[in-house]
């Protein structure tokens, strides 16, 4: 008989389905696509792992920086310092003290306050370290998850490739291992494996014999059918077995239920199995194991649902002589069981899920059809009232019609409730009854007629006290409904003749009550028109029709017959033709431009010229033009030509800074008058919007604009900023003035509490914003653009979604003011907001906006040159040098001008790039800055003299600038050489805290030996609870060798620690049957319990014949002894003794554990012996514990010490080593 061998992954188990995600297709092309997709996913995971590892490295670098910069741990806690300060204060004020003594106390308090500040700084740094460590832990967890998924993807990739070779879908792949008699294995393999290849080809599977395993195992992978054929080829002998299947009671009831044919179908599909099924014995199968497994798989999944019904409803489900329930069982192939109670009956339906649902649905439908129910139908109000005429005659007649239609007297009843028609009866006939009712209601709706009139004449039809409606009915059985809002009259009834009679009478009255509404155009002219209309025409029109003037809608309403309405309309239209009016929407500035000059104003001139009346409505910002229609049109064209250009007049608007308005106007308006005279233009300044408007010929306007812009951009302005004395001092200490003047071409000075900034307007604005930020105020910047683009932005900004999204993501505030978009917040918030706004500008303005990036090294030079200002003045474009984004922004509605301006700035940027160089150091390279500067700045001064360049250092950024490019290149080479040399000769290394005692050694012996051996200097920068940081300095090659040696040593110690955890055990301890207990002690009491060189603890073990183990991490003592109480009493007494005094004057690191630590360099062994693990079940001194034997030999009895183990060879052997002095005793012990 063939034996199926189960193994663990990556080998296949018996009939192991090869899971893979993807389309079910055996096409080689599709499988290759899946291979490509999996390889792509594998590469993505590898990239994710690399990025996560990089983040871990970055966090570790930040931790190193925190360790380096952390202040030393204070001796006193914050609470102790506060208590001492309080005590001194009490002592000072309790009694009157001599002046000298009081001064001494105050000095002490002052010193304690300074120490308190250091303690607070230490606490804050420790908190930052903990946060960074938590982040490293999270990233490492993410890395582990990524590695786990990599294993899964690699396994699935191998599976898909196998499917591709076999030419079958992945989901059809199954793995199987077959154990064969050893003497047959060679025959199966054949000469050079040819027979094994033939078996694989004939069965369409992949076979292999893994020689690393037992040689009588053959492993196969392929489709299930192919595997079965392969197994049949290997072994034709099968053994039949009898098995009683453990199945659910519900399944057994279903299979044995009357009328259910599922059991017969299963028997037919498995003819090789003998099957006996009954509710008493269950299901018993006789057949081969494979067939029984297949039979078990074919057993249906059974579900059951219950339905609770009344006894009456249960009888309906059963039917006469059970006919109904038998029909449901046979049609849905479900088993149905009725569980009868005192009040209700539970119907339990069992079977496959879909069959149960359909059976439950049929039962519910059967019950629903035999329940009483009601249907509701909403009908129109006129129809409802028609049915209720004559005490509900229509409802009674309709009820009779419906029952006749159903051929069942009294089957349904009809009522009208809450305005709806209600049909009540048996549920099975309700739908048919409702269809008949709906048909009759539709007939009545078709008979109903509607007449539409003006809503204002509805009262005429109603009449006083409803007399009008009564007169229209004239005794006919109809109902009339009037809608006052829509002006609709609905006439409904049961007879068509009566409805037609009333309709004719109603239509005749409606023809005499026609309404005409005349709208004044524009509505704003209503009041002025109505004054003349009432005086001249109202009486004459009233003779023809009813007339009403409606102020709310500003309409003239006429009511009467058609002929009279036409006569009245002709009179009114004649009046309007002579008094036609139209409105022009303008701005407040346009109104001001028209009204300036009083009697000689432009509005008076245009009105007289066109022969019309021009009136301004300031609150609505419109101009009303009234007169004959043709003259009104000519006047409107003339007004618009003056305001917006045309008919030989051009208009241009220029947005300027509010501080430049006075410059354009000049003293007493002199400069403005000179410009108007010189260029023959009209200039108007809108102070509230900081916009200058010019009207004139195109050439003159362009020349005037260029002259004004040249005056503005080159004019030097002065702005002041108020600051307190302490704020000024902080600015000086931070060198804010110097940094601003180095990067922005402005002059800064201060007198008393006033800071004065002088320069061109754009630079002054940048300097003021930087000063506000340095003073802790909001950082504010703004983009100014021309009027056309600003109007487009203002229109788009009406949808607040864009601004809110940017404000939400950057936390900066955006505001549109005076042809500008301003940003307020911190510098970072404002910078982020500006980046988002630039993307929005590119979408909104298209080719009318662009920006050029400026290298940081070229930014100061570009700012100090006048190219940006001159380009803005000559091109007519709005340019903005954004120092935050290091870019130049261009706004211009004329794309040709924008291209010219962009090319000019691009050439200047290229020129500036040749004269500057910037070196950015990493976060952990701040120490290089001090090296570059040198003592008292000697190094950088020397570099400046040698290269002739200007070299500035700010934080970790070194900037080199010069007028000549060769000087910059020379300085760059020298600076980079200096930095690279420093990087080679100084390296930082992180060492786990648990290894630091061994690294330092007793009294620093190991670290001293290491520095001598490698020729480097070592400085311990920071010690933490998890790891410490050291700095290696010296020759570049020596530093590199020392760094590699330390990393290798750490990896070795970590490996040994892991091995100790795996193989350390005390399961066979000779005292394992003795009672044991663990005591919690204070960490400072452990040393007293151990004693000098373990003398105390060895004495206790000898005296009480016990075993004592110390766990320093848990601050616990574990005791195993026959007499526990005596040992515990003695240990507690020793722990309470006063500790001996210790001197820490020369302590550098914690070397409490250094006495037992290994040296940094592994000691050489004189003797190596391999022993069996079973011979030494107990290993003393394992991780986290200390064990003290009675002598110093590394081997005693069946116990071996950790210090003796050099390395584990396998899971069952150790290799141990001894010094020369231990060899003889060790050999004897072994």
Coordinates of N, CA, C and O in Angstrom, one line a residue, residues 35-121:
X35 N 3.3 35.8 -13.8 CA 4.7 35.7 -13.3 C 5.2 37.2 -13.3 O 5.9 37.6 -12.3
X36 N 4.9 37.9 -14.4 CA 5.4 39.3 -14.5 C 4.8 40.1 -13.3 O 5.5 41.0 -12.7
X37 N 3.5 40.0 -13.1 CA 2.9 40.7 -12.0 C 3.5 40.4 -10.6 O 3.7 41.3 -9.8
X38 N 3.7 39.1 -10.4 CA 4.3 38.8 -9.1 C 5.7 39.3 -8.9 O 6.1 39.7 -7.9
X39 N 6.5 39.2 -10.1 CA 7.8 39.8 -10.0 C 7.8 41.3 -9.7 O 8.6 41.8 -9.0
X40 N 6.8 42.0 -10.4 CA 6.7 43.4 -10.1 C 6.3 43.7 -8.7 O 6.8 44.6 -8.0
X41 N 5.4 42.9 -8.1 CA 5.0 43.0 -6.7 C 6.2 42.8 -5.8 O 6.4 43.5 -4.8
X42 N 7.0 41.7 -6.2 CA 8.2 41.4 -5.4 C 9.1 42.6 -5.4 O 9.7 43.0 -4.3
X43 N 9.3 43.2 -6.5 CA 10.2 44.4 -6.6 C 9.7 45.6 -5.8 O 10.4 46.3 -5.1
X44 N 8.3 45.7 -5.8 CA 7.7 46.8 -5.0 C 8.0 46.6 -3.5 O 8.3 47.5 -2.7
X45 N 7.8 45.3 -3.0 CA 8.1 45.0 -1.6 C 9.5 45.2 -1.3 O 9.8 45.7 -0.2
X46 N 10.4 44.9 -2.2 CA 11.9 45.1 -2.0 C 12.1 46.6 -1.8 O 12.9 47.0 -1.0
X47 N 11.5 47.4 -2.7 CA 11.7 48.9 -2.6 C 11.1 49.4 -1.2 O 11.7 50.2 -0.6
X48 N 9.9 48.8 -0.8 CA 9.3 49.3 0.4 C 10.3 48.9 1.6 O 10.5 49.7 2.5
X49 N 10.8 47.7 1.5 CA 11.8 47.3 2.6 C 13.0 48.2 2.6 O 13.4 48.6 3.7
X50 N 13.5 48.6 1.5 CA 14.7 49.5 1.4 C 14.3 50.9 2.0 O 15.1 51.4 2.8
X51 N 13.1 51.4 1.6 CA 12.7 52.7 2.2 C 12.5 52.7 3.7 O 12.9 53.6 4.4
X52 N 11.9 51.6 4.1 CA 11.7 51.4 5.6 C 13.0 51.4 6.3 O 13.2 52.0 7.4
X53 N 14.0 50.6 5.7 CA 15.3 50.5 6.4 C 16.0 51.9 6.4 O 16.6 52.2 7.4
X54 N 15.8 52.6 5.3 CA 16.3 54.0 5.3 C 15.7 54.9 6.4 O 16.4 55.7 7.0
X55 N 14.4 54.7 6.6 CA 13.8 55.5 7.6 C 14.3 55.1 9.0 O 14.5 56.0 9.9
X56 N 14.5 53.8 9.2 CA 15.1 53.4 10.5 C 16.5 54.0 10.7 O 16.8 54.5 11.8
X57 N 17.3 54.0 9.6 CA 18.6 54.6 9.7 C 18.5 56.1 10.1 O 19.3 56.6 10.9
X58 N 17.6 56.8 9.4 CA 17.4 58.2 9.7 C 17.0 58.4 11.1 O 17.5 59.3 11.8
X59 N 16.1 57.6 11.7 CA 15.7 57.8 13.1 C 16.8 57.5 14.0 O 17.0 58.2 15.0
X60 N 17.6 56.5 13.6 CA 18.8 56.2 14.5 C 19.8 57.3 14.5 O 20.4 57.6 15.5
X61 N 19.9 58.0 13.3 CA 20.8 59.2 13.2 C 20.3 60.3 14.1 O 21.1 61.0 14.8
X62 N 19.0 60.5 14.1 CA 18.4 61.5 15.0 C 18.6 61.1 16.5 O 18.9 62.0 17.3
X63 N 18.5 59.8 16.8 CA 18.8 59.4 18.2 C 20.2 59.7 18.5 O 20.5 60.2 19.6
X64 N 21.1 59.4 17.6 CA 22.5 59.7 17.9 C 22.8 61.2 18.1 O 23.5 61.6 19.0
X65 N 22.1 62.0 17.3 CA 22.2 63.4 17.5 C 21.7 63.9 18.9 O 22.3 64.7 19.6
X66 N 20.5 63.3 19.3 CA 20.0 63.6 20.6 C 20.9 63.1 21.7 O 21.1 63.8 22.7
X67 N 21.5 62.0 21.5 CA 22.5 61.5 22.5 C 23.7 62.4 22.7 O 24.2 62.7 23.8
X68 N 24.2 62.9 21.5 CA 25.3 63.8 21.6 C 25.0 65.1 22.2 O 25.8 65.6 23.0
X69 N 23.8 65.6 21.9 CA 23.5 66.9 22.4 C 22.8 66.9 23.8 O 22.6 68.0 24.4
X70 N 22.5 65.7 24.3 CA 21.8 65.6 25.6 C 22.7 66.1 26.8 O 23.9 65.7 26.8
X71 N 22.2 66.9 27.7 CA 23.0 67.3 28.8 C 23.2 66.0 29.7 O 22.5 65.1 29.7
X72 N 24.3 66.2 30.6 CA 24.6 65.0 31.5 C 23.4 64.9 32.5 O 22.7 65.8 32.8
X73 N 23.3 63.7 33.0 CA 22.2 63.4 33.9 C 22.5 64.1 35.2 O 23.5 64.0 35.8
X74 N 21.5 64.9 35.7 CA 21.7 65.7 36.9 C 21.7 64.7 38.2 O 21.1 63.6 38.2
X75 N 22.4 65.2 39.2 CA 22.5 64.4 40.4 C 21.2 64.5 41.2 O 20.8 63.5 41.8
X76 N 20.5 65.6 41.2 CA 19.3 65.8 41.9 C 18.1 65.8 41.0 O 18.1 66.3 39.9
X77 N 17.0 65.4 41.6 CA 15.7 65.4 40.8 C 15.1 66.8 40.9 O 15.5 67.6 41.8
X78 N 14.1 67.0 40.1 CA 13.4 68.3 40.1 C 12.7 68.5 41.4 O 12.7 69.6 42.0
X79 N 12.1 67.5 42.0 CA 11.4 67.6 43.3 C 12.4 67.9 44.4 O 12.1 68.7 45.3
X80 N 13.6 67.3 44.4 CA 14.6 67.6 45.4 C 15.0 69.1 45.3 O 15.2 69.7 46.4
X81 N 15.3 69.6 44.1 CA 15.7 71.0 44.0 C 14.6 71.9 44.5 O 14.9 72.9 45.2
X82 N 13.3 71.6 44.1 CA 12.3 72.5 44.6 C 12.2 72.5 46.1 O 11.9 73.5 46.8
X83 N 12.4 71.3 46.7 CA 12.3 71.2 48.2 C 13.4 72.0 48.8 O 13.2 72.7 49.8
X84 N 14.6 71.9 48.2 CA 15.7 72.7 48.8 C 15.6 74.2 48.7 O 15.9 74.9 49.6
X85 N 15.0 74.6 47.5 CA 14.8 76.0 47.3 C 13.7 76.5 48.4 O 13.9 77.6 49.0
X86 N 12.7 75.7 48.6 CA 11.6 76.1 49.5 C 12.2 76.2 50.9 O 11.9 77.1 51.7
X87 N 13.1 75.2 51.3 CA 13.7 75.2 52.6 C 14.5 76.5 52.8 O 14.5 77.1 53.9
X88 N 15.3 76.8 51.8 CA 16.2 78.0 51.9 C 15.3 79.3 52.0 O 15.7 80.2 52.8
X89 N 14.2 79.3 51.3 CA 13.3 80.5 51.4 C 12.7 80.6 52.7 O 12.6 81.7 53.3
X90 N 12.3 79.5 53.3 CA 11.8 79.5 54.6 C 12.8 80.0 55.7 O 12.5 80.7 56.6
X91 N 14.0 79.5 55.5 CA 15.1 79.9 56.4 C 15.4 81.4 56.3 O 15.7 82.0 57.3
X92 N 15.3 81.9 55.1 CA 15.6 83.3 54.9 C 14.6 84.3 55.5 O 14.9 85.3 56.1
X93 N 13.3 83.8 55.5 CA 12.2 84.7 55.9 C 11.7 84.4 57.4 O 10.9 85.1 57.9
X94 N 12.2 83.3 57.9 CA 11.7 82.9 59.2 C 12.1 83.8 60.3 O 11.3 84.3 61.2
X95 N 13.4 84.2 60.3 CA 13.9 85.2 61.3 C 14.7 86.2 60.6 O 15.2 86.0 59.5
X96 N 15.0 87.2 61.3 CA 15.9 88.3 60.7 C 17.3 87.8 60.8 O 17.9 87.4 61.8
X97 N 18.0 87.8 59.6 CA 19.4 87.3 59.5 C 20.3 88.4 59.2 O 19.9 89.4 58.6
X98 N 21.6 88.2 59.5 CA 22.6 89.2 59.1 C 22.6 89.3 57.6 O 22.3 88.3 56.9
X99 N 23.0 90.5 57.1 CA 23.0 90.7 55.6 C 23.9 89.7 54.9 O 23.5 89.2 53.9
X100 N 25.0 89.4 55.4 CA 26.0 88.5 54.8 C 25.4 87.1 54.7 O 25.5 86.4 53.7
X101 N 24.7 86.7 55.8 CA 24.1 85.3 55.8 C 22.9 85.3 54.8 O 22.7 84.3 54.1
X102 N 22.2 86.4 54.7 CA 21.0 86.4 53.8 C 21.5 86.4 52.3 O 21.0 85.7 51.5
X103 N 22.6 87.1 52.1 CA 23.2 87.1 50.7 C 23.7 85.7 50.4 O 23.5 85.2 49.2
X104 N 24.3 85.0 51.3 CA 24.8 83.6 51.1 C 23.6 82.7 50.7 O 23.7 81.9 49.8
X105 N 22.5 82.9 51.4 CA 21.3 82.0 51.1 C 20.8 82.3 49.7 O 20.4 81.4 48.9
X106 N 20.7 83.6 49.4 CA 20.2 84.0 48.0 C 21.2 83.4 47.0 O 20.7 83.0 45.9
X107 N 22.5 83.4 47.2 CA 23.4 82.8 46.2 C 23.1 81.3 46.0 O 23.1 80.8 44.9
X108 N 22.8 80.7 47.2 CA 22.5 79.2 47.1 C 21.2 79.0 46.3 O 21.1 78.1 45.4
X109 N 20.2 79.9 46.5 CA 18.9 79.7 45.8 C 19.2 80.0 44.3 O 18.7 79.2 43.4
X110 N 20.0 81.0 44.0 CA 20.3 81.3 42.6 C 21.0 80.1 41.9 O 20.7 79.7 40.8
X111 N 21.9 79.4 42.6 CA 22.6 78.3 42.0 C 21.6 77.1 41.8 O 21.7 76.4 40.8
X112 N 20.8 76.9 42.8 CA 19.8 75.9 42.6 C 18.8 76.1 41.5 O 18.4 75.2 40.8
X113 N 18.5 77.4 41.2 CA 17.6 77.7 40.1 C 18.3 77.4 38.8 O 17.6 76.9 37.8
X114 N 19.6 77.7 38.7 CA 20.3 77.3 37.5 C 20.3 75.8 37.3 O 20.2 75.3 36.1
X115 N 20.6 75.1 38.3 CA 20.6 73.6 38.2 C 19.2 73.1 37.9 O 19.0 72.1 37.1
X116 N 18.1 73.8 38.3 CA 16.8 73.4 38.0 C 16.5 73.5 36.5 O 15.9 72.7 35.9
X117 N 17.0 74.6 35.9 CA 16.9 74.7 34.4 C 17.5 73.6 33.7 O 17.0 73.0 32.7
X118 N 18.7 73.2 34.2 CA 19.4 72.1 33.5 C 18.6 70.8 33.6 O 18.6 69.9 32.7
X119 N 18.1 70.6 34.8 CA 17.3 69.3 35.0 C 16.1 69.3 34.1 O 15.7 68.3 33.5
X120 N 15.4 70.5 33.9 CA 14.3 70.5 33.0 C 14.7 70.2 31.5 O 14.0 69.6 30.8
X121 N 15.9 70.8 31.2 CA 16.4 70.5 29.8 C 16.7 69.0 29.6 O 16.4 68.4 28.6

